[in-house]
Short mmCIF file of C-alpha atoms and ligand atoms in Angstrom, two decimals:
data_model
loop_
_atom_site.label_atom_id
_atom_site.label_comp_id
_atom_site.label_asym_id
_atom_site.label_seq_id
_atom_site.Cartn_x
_atom_site.Cartn_y
_atom_site.Cartn_z
CA UNK A 1 0.49 -5.38 22.33
CA UNK A 2 -2.35 -6.27 20.03
CA UNK A 3 -4.77 -8.66 21.74
CA UNK A 4 -7.16 -8.96 18.78
CA UNK A 5 -7.22 -12.23 16.92
CA UNK A 6 -9.91 -11.22 14.48
CA UNK A 7 -8.04 -12.12 11.28
CA UNK A 8 -7.52 -15.75 12.12
CA UNK A 9 -8.27 -18.02 9.12
CA UNK A 10 -7.75 -15.02 6.77
CA UNK A 11 -5.21 -15.19 3.96
CA UNK A 12 -3.60 -11.86 3.06
CA UNK A 13 -1.21 -10.55 0.42
CA UNK A 14 0.70 -7.34 1.14
CA UNK A 15 2.75 -5.91 -1.73
CA UNK A 16 6.03 -4.24 -0.78
CA UNK A 17 6.30 -5.79 2.67
CA UNK A 18 10.06 -5.74 3.05
CA UNK A 19 10.29 -2.19 4.40
CA UNK A 20 8.40 0.77 5.85
CA UNK A 21 4.62 0.86 5.87
CA UNK A 22 4.39 -2.56 4.18
CA UNK A 23 6.40 -4.20 6.97
CA UNK A 24 4.11 -2.60 9.58
CA UNK A 25 1.04 -3.87 7.71
CA UNK A 26 2.54 -7.38 7.53
CA UNK A 27 3.19 -7.34 11.30
CA UNK A 28 -0.24 -5.97 12.16
CA UNK A 29 -2.15 -8.47 10.04
CA UNK A 30 0.02 -11.38 11.20
CA UNK A 31 -0.32 -10.34 14.86
CA UNK A 32 -4.10 -10.46 14.41
CA UNK A 33 -3.94 -14.03 13.20
CA UNK A 34 -3.84 -13.75 9.39
CA UNK A 35 -1.66 -15.97 7.21
CA UNK A 36 0.30 -13.27 5.39
CA UNK A 37 2.28 -13.39 2.15
CA UNK A 38 4.28 -10.31 1.22
CA UNK A 39 6.14 -9.29 -1.89
CA UNK A 40 9.29 -7.31 -2.42
CA UNK A 41 11.55 -6.39 -5.31
CA UNK A 42 15.21 -6.25 -4.29
CA UNK A 43 15.60 -6.26 -0.50
CA UNK A 44 16.40 -9.97 0.07
CA UNK A 45 17.96 -9.46 3.52
CA UNK A 46 15.21 -7.18 4.82
CA UNK A 47 12.54 -9.54 3.51
CA UNK A 48 14.19 -12.47 5.30
CA UNK A 49 14.16 -10.46 8.53
CA UNK A 50 10.48 -9.55 8.13
CA UNK A 51 9.69 -13.20 7.46
CA UNK A 52 11.55 -14.25 10.61
CA UNK A 53 10.03 -11.56 12.84
CA UNK A 54 6.41 -11.87 11.69
CA UNK A 55 5.98 -15.48 10.54
CA UNK A 56 4.74 -14.17 7.20
CA UNK A 57 5.97 -15.64 3.91
CA UNK A 58 8.08 -13.62 1.50
CA UNK A 59 7.55 -13.79 -2.25
CA UNK A 60 10.01 -12.05 -4.57
CA UNK A 61 7.75 -10.61 -7.23
CA UNK A 62 7.94 -7.34 -9.15
CA UNK A 63 5.00 -5.01 -9.49
CA UNK A 64 5.92 -4.65 -13.17
CA UNK A 65 5.65 -8.33 -14.13
CA UNK A 66 2.07 -9.44 -14.72
CA UNK A 67 3.04 -13.09 -15.27
CA UNK A 68 4.97 -13.30 -11.98
CA UNK A 69 2.01 -11.72 -10.18
CA UNK A 70 -0.53 -14.10 -11.71
CA UNK A 71 1.59 -17.12 -10.85
CA UNK A 72 2.16 -15.88 -7.27
CA UNK A 73 -1.61 -15.60 -6.82
CA UNK A 74 -2.16 -19.05 -8.37
CA UNK A 75 0.33 -20.68 -6.05
CA UNK A 76 -1.12 -18.99 -2.94
CA UNK A 77 -4.63 -20.09 -3.96
CA UNK A 78 -3.30 -23.63 -4.61
CA UNK A 79 -1.71 -23.83 -1.15
CA UNK A 80 -4.27 -21.87 0.94
CA UNK A 81 -7.45 -22.37 -1.05
CA UNK A 82 -8.35 -18.64 -1.10
CA UNK A 83 -7.24 -15.01 -0.76
CA UNK A 84 -9.22 -12.82 1.63
CA UNK A 85 -7.17 -9.60 1.74
CA UNK A 86 -5.04 -7.74 -0.79
CA UNK A 87 -3.10 -4.66 0.33
CA UNK A 88 -1.70 -2.81 -2.69
CA UNK A 89 1.12 -1.06 -0.86
CA UNK A 90 4.28 -1.32 -3.00
CA UNK A 91 5.24 2.04 -4.46
CA UNK A 92 8.16 4.17 -5.52
CA UNK A 93 8.95 7.84 -6.05
CA UNK A 94 11.30 9.40 -8.55
CA UNK A 95 10.92 13.14 -8.00
CA UNK A 96 11.99 15.60 -10.68
CA UNK A 97 10.61 18.77 -12.14
CA UNK A 98 8.83 17.88 -15.34
CA UNK A 99 11.32 19.74 -17.53
CA UNK A 100 14.07 17.44 -16.28
CA UNK A 101 12.05 14.23 -16.01
CA UNK A 102 13.14 11.51 -18.40
CA UNK A 103 10.25 9.63 -19.99
CA UNK A 104 11.47 6.38 -18.33
CA UNK A 105 11.11 7.89 -14.83
CA UNK A 106 7.54 8.85 -15.60
CA UNK A 107 6.81 5.39 -16.98
CA UNK A 108 8.59 3.49 -14.17
CA UNK A 109 6.60 5.25 -11.40
CA UNK A 110 3.25 4.79 -13.16
CA UNK A 111 4.01 1.15 -14.05
CA UNK A 112 5.05 0.25 -10.49
CA UNK A 113 2.39 2.18 -8.56
CA UNK A 114 -0.81 2.09 -10.59
CA UNK A 115 -0.26 -0.62 -13.24
CA UNK A 116 1.10 -2.87 -10.47
CA UNK A 117 -2.05 -2.34 -8.41
CA UNK A 118 -4.13 -3.19 -11.49
CA UNK A 119 -2.16 -6.39 -12.05
CA UNK A 120 -2.68 -7.54 -8.45
CA UNK A 121 -6.37 -6.60 -8.34
CA UNK A 122 -6.97 -8.40 -11.63
CA UNK A 123 -5.20 -11.53 -10.37
CA UNK A 124 -7.05 -11.73 -7.01
CA UNK A 125 -10.51 -10.77 -8.15
CA UNK A 126 -11.32 -14.18 -9.65
CA UNK A 127 -10.67 -16.19 -6.44
CA UNK A 128 -12.38 -13.46 -4.38
CA UNK A 129 -15.43 -13.49 -6.70
CA UNK A 130 -15.62 -17.26 -6.50
CA UNK A 131 -15.64 -16.98 -2.69
CA UNK A 132 -18.02 -13.98 -2.91
CA UNK A 133 -15.94 -12.16 -0.34
CA UNK A 134 -12.69 -10.28 0.10
CA UNK A 135 -11.21 -6.87 0.80
CA UNK A 136 -8.78 -4.83 -1.27
CA UNK A 137 -6.98 -1.86 0.27
CA UNK A 138 -5.07 0.51 -2.01
CA UNK A 139 -2.37 2.70 -0.47
CA UNK A 140 -2.46 6.12 -2.10
CA UNK A 141 -0.77 9.29 -0.81
CA UNK A 142 -1.49 12.90 0.09
CA UNK A 143 0.39 13.56 -3.14
CA UNK A 144 -2.70 12.22 -4.90
CA UNK A 145 -4.79 14.92 -3.15
CA UNK A 146 -2.49 17.94 -3.07
CA UNK A 147 -0.26 19.42 -5.74
CA UNK A 148 3.35 18.73 -4.66
CA UNK A 149 5.95 20.17 -7.00
CA UNK A 150 8.39 17.64 -8.39
CA UNK A 151 5.95 14.77 -8.10
CA UNK A 152 3.89 14.86 -11.31
CA UNK A 153 4.60 11.14 -11.95
CA UNK A 154 3.98 10.02 -8.36
CA UNK A 155 0.93 12.32 -7.93
CA UNK A 156 -0.61 11.00 -11.16
CA UNK A 157 -0.12 7.41 -9.98
CA UNK A 158 -1.56 8.07 -6.48
CA UNK A 159 -4.50 10.16 -7.73
CA UNK A 160 -5.24 7.38 -10.21
CA UNK A 161 -5.18 4.84 -7.36
CA UNK A 162 -8.01 6.74 -5.67
CA UNK A 163 -10.27 6.78 -8.72
CA UNK A 164 -9.25 3.19 -9.48
CA UNK A 165 -10.37 2.25 -5.96
CA UNK A 166 -13.77 3.79 -6.32
CA UNK A 167 -14.44 2.27 -9.76
CA UNK A 168 -13.23 -1.14 -8.54
CA UNK A 169 -15.48 -0.84 -5.50
CA UNK A 170 -18.43 -0.24 -7.83
CA UNK A 171 -17.50 -3.33 -9.88
CA UNK A 172 -16.74 -5.71 -7.06
CA UNK A 173 -19.02 -4.49 -4.28
CA UNK A 174 -22.05 -6.38 -5.63
CA UNK A 175 -19.92 -9.55 -5.56
CA UNK A 176 -19.23 -9.11 -1.83
CA UNK A 177 -15.75 -7.65 -2.22
CA UNK A 178 -15.02 -4.38 -0.41
CA UNK A 179 -12.44 -2.01 -1.98
CA UNK A 180 -11.18 1.01 -0.03
CA UNK A 181 -8.15 3.27 -0.03
CA UNK A 182 -5.80 4.66 2.64
CA UNK A 183 -4.01 7.98 2.12
CA UNK A 184 -0.93 8.29 4.31
CA UNK A 185 0.58 11.68 4.97
CA UNK A 186 4.29 11.96 5.73
CA UNK A 187 5.35 8.71 7.41
CA UNK A 188 8.79 7.87 8.82
CA UNK A 189 10.16 5.38 6.26
CA UNK A 190 13.09 5.13 3.80
CA UNK A 191 10.93 7.07 1.33
CA UNK A 192 10.77 10.19 3.53
CA UNK A 193 14.28 9.71 4.93
CA UNK A 194 15.49 10.81 1.50
CA UNK A 195 13.65 14.17 1.73
CA UNK A 196 15.84 17.27 2.13
CA UNK A 197 15.85 18.59 5.71
CA UNK A 198 14.42 21.95 4.69
CA UNK A 199 11.42 20.35 2.96
CA UNK A 200 10.84 18.18 6.02
CA UNK A 201 10.73 21.27 8.27
CA UNK A 202 8.33 23.07 5.92
CA UNK A 203 6.00 20.09 6.00
CA UNK A 204 6.19 19.66 9.77
CA UNK A 205 4.89 23.21 10.11
CA UNK A 206 1.80 22.27 8.07
CA UNK A 207 0.95 19.11 10.05
CA UNK A 208 -1.47 19.78 12.91
CA UNK A 209 0.16 17.13 15.14
CA UNK A 210 3.57 18.57 14.23
CA UNK A 211 5.23 15.23 13.60
CA UNK A 212 5.54 12.65 10.87
CA UNK A 213 3.45 9.50 11.29
CA UNK A 214 4.67 6.04 12.18
CA UNK A 215 4.19 3.09 9.83
CA UNK A 216 2.19 1.33 12.57
CA UNK A 217 -0.34 4.22 12.57
CA UNK A 218 -1.07 3.53 8.88
CA UNK A 219 -1.04 -0.23 9.47
CA UNK A 220 -3.86 0.01 12.02
CA UNK A 221 -6.09 1.84 9.52
CA UNK A 222 -5.32 -0.85 6.93
CA UNK A 223 -6.13 -3.60 9.41
CA UNK A 224 -9.43 -1.88 10.24
CA UNK A 225 -10.37 -1.90 6.53
CA UNK A 226 -9.24 -5.52 6.21
CA UNK A 227 -11.36 -6.66 9.16
CA UNK A 228 -15.04 -7.12 9.90
CA UNK A 229 -14.87 -3.91 11.97
CA UNK A 230 -15.36 -2.13 8.63
CA UNK A 231 -17.94 -4.56 7.19
CA UNK A 232 -20.20 -1.77 5.85
CA UNK A 233 -17.44 0.49 4.51
CA UNK A 234 -16.81 0.36 0.76
CA UNK A 235 -15.48 2.74 -1.90
CA UNK A 236 -14.09 5.06 0.79
CA UNK A 237 -10.79 6.68 1.63
CA UNK A 238 -9.23 7.00 5.07
CA UNK A 239 -6.67 9.78 5.35
CA UNK A 240 -3.95 9.12 7.94
CA UNK A 241 -1.96 12.36 7.82
CA UNK A 242 -1.87 13.96 11.31
CA UNK A 243 -3.88 16.87 9.98
CA UNK A 244 -1.88 17.81 6.88
CA UNK A 245 -4.98 17.99 4.70
CA UNK A 246 -8.61 18.59 5.56
CA UNK A 247 -8.20 21.78 7.62
CA UNK A 248 -7.02 25.32 7.11
CA UNK A 249 -4.66 25.76 10.03
P1 LIG B 1 9.49 2.19 1.15
O1 LIG B 1 10.33 2.81 0.08
O2 LIG B 1 9.95 2.22 2.56
O3 LIG B 1 9.16 0.66 0.74
C1 LIG B 1 8.64 0.39 -0.53
C2 LIG B 1 8.26 -1.08 -0.62
O4 LIG B 1 7.78 -1.33 -1.98
C3 LIG B 1 9.46 -2.00 -0.43
O5 LIG B 1 9.05 -3.18 0.22
C4 LIG B 1 9.88 -2.28 -1.86
O6 LIG B 1 10.58 -3.51 -2.04
C5 LIG B 1 8.53 -2.36 -2.55
N1 LIG B 1 8.68 -2.17 -3.98
C6 LIG B 1 9.19 -1.12 -4.64
N2 LIG B 1 9.19 -1.35 -5.96
C7 LIG B 1 8.68 -2.60 -6.13
C8 LIG B 1 8.48 -3.44 -7.25
N3 LIG B 1 8.77 -3.04 -8.50
N4 LIG B 1 7.96 -4.67 -7.06
C9 LIG B 1 7.66 -5.11 -5.80
N5 LIG B 1 7.86 -4.37 -4.69
C10 LIG B 1 8.36 -3.12 -4.85
O7 LIG B 1 8.04 2.88 1.02
P2 LIG B 1 7.01 3.33 2.14
O8 LIG B 1 6.85 2.25 3.14
O9 LIG B 1 7.36 4.68 2.56
O10 LIG B 1 5.68 3.44 1.25
C11 LIG B 1 4.75 2.37 1.12
C12 LIG B 1 3.58 2.86 0.32
O11 LIG B 1 2.98 3.98 0.98
C13 LIG B 1 3.95 3.34 -1.08
O12 LIG B 1 2.95 3.03 -2.00
C14 LIG B 1 4.04 4.85 -0.89
O13 LIG B 1 3.79 5.53 -2.08
C15 LIG B 1 2.96 5.10 0.10
N6 LIG B 1 3.10 6.32 0.88
C16 LIG B 1 4.20 6.54 1.66
C17 LIG B 1 4.33 7.71 2.37
C18 LIG B 1 5.48 8.01 3.27
O14 LIG B 1 5.54 9.11 3.81
N7 LIG B 1 6.38 7.11 3.51
C19 LIG B 1 3.30 8.77 2.29
C20 LIG B 1 2.19 8.43 1.43
C21 LIG B 1 2.11 7.26 0.75
P3 LIG B 1 12.20 -3.53 -1.96
O15 LIG B 1 12.49 -3.40 -0.51
O16 LIG B 1 12.56 -4.86 -2.49
O17 LIG B 1 12.68 -2.37 -2.80
#
């Protein structure tokens, strides 16, 4: 059990908190004392369960709707007076070889993953700048580092999130706001449950720890970047992949 209470008084928004890594981040931040709001798109039942289990507050709000996002941020600032932490976690895949990929599947993935992160960062940066403090954590993917066939849309969105993070860190760092990124490897969630068994086995062979990660293992890295434990870390990327990248095994 987590004994730390270092996020007390902090107000956090986690996008895509109804399932998977997002749910683990919601639980981790809430267990460390933060007041957490999380978004979701369609999973009403799952979101209600996360709300009940964690004490966090669910907000139905699509990544693709800038007006909904701006009004969610306005209402959180109105009720809480500030936003300290934004975790840009919501994301989707729609894997296809490029020859077969309809334009709308390209656009949908980019709009959800990278344009959505832009919309949230834009909405929270004003209250964070007024407070002259805050942290933004962008959840990228090993697909943004490696070339994975069938993921041109997802890889483009996740690679873009990394360069977006660094540029945003350069803009907001002087205002006291730290922006960093987390790159998960293969993590046990609904997203990887859909992977064909053969692809899973191939990837397991390339992971030094020879297992997929748990959402909680990503959540702890996110909480580190959200907390004062990382007070001098900015514009950086933490890779949580069990040794999939970074070595020649
Ligand atoms: P899941 O598919 O398990 O959950 C995705 C979450 O995003 C859900 O809460 C979902 O809401 C939300 N979401 C999806 N579309 C929208 C939208 N348009 N508006 C608002 N919320 C939305 O994903 P994971 O937990 O596996 O992944 C979380 C993040 O981590 C993603 O950005 C993913 O790219 C990244 N990642 C995951 C890896 C993995 O192995 N699992 C590896 C590397 C990166 P709803 O439930 O309503 O659909």
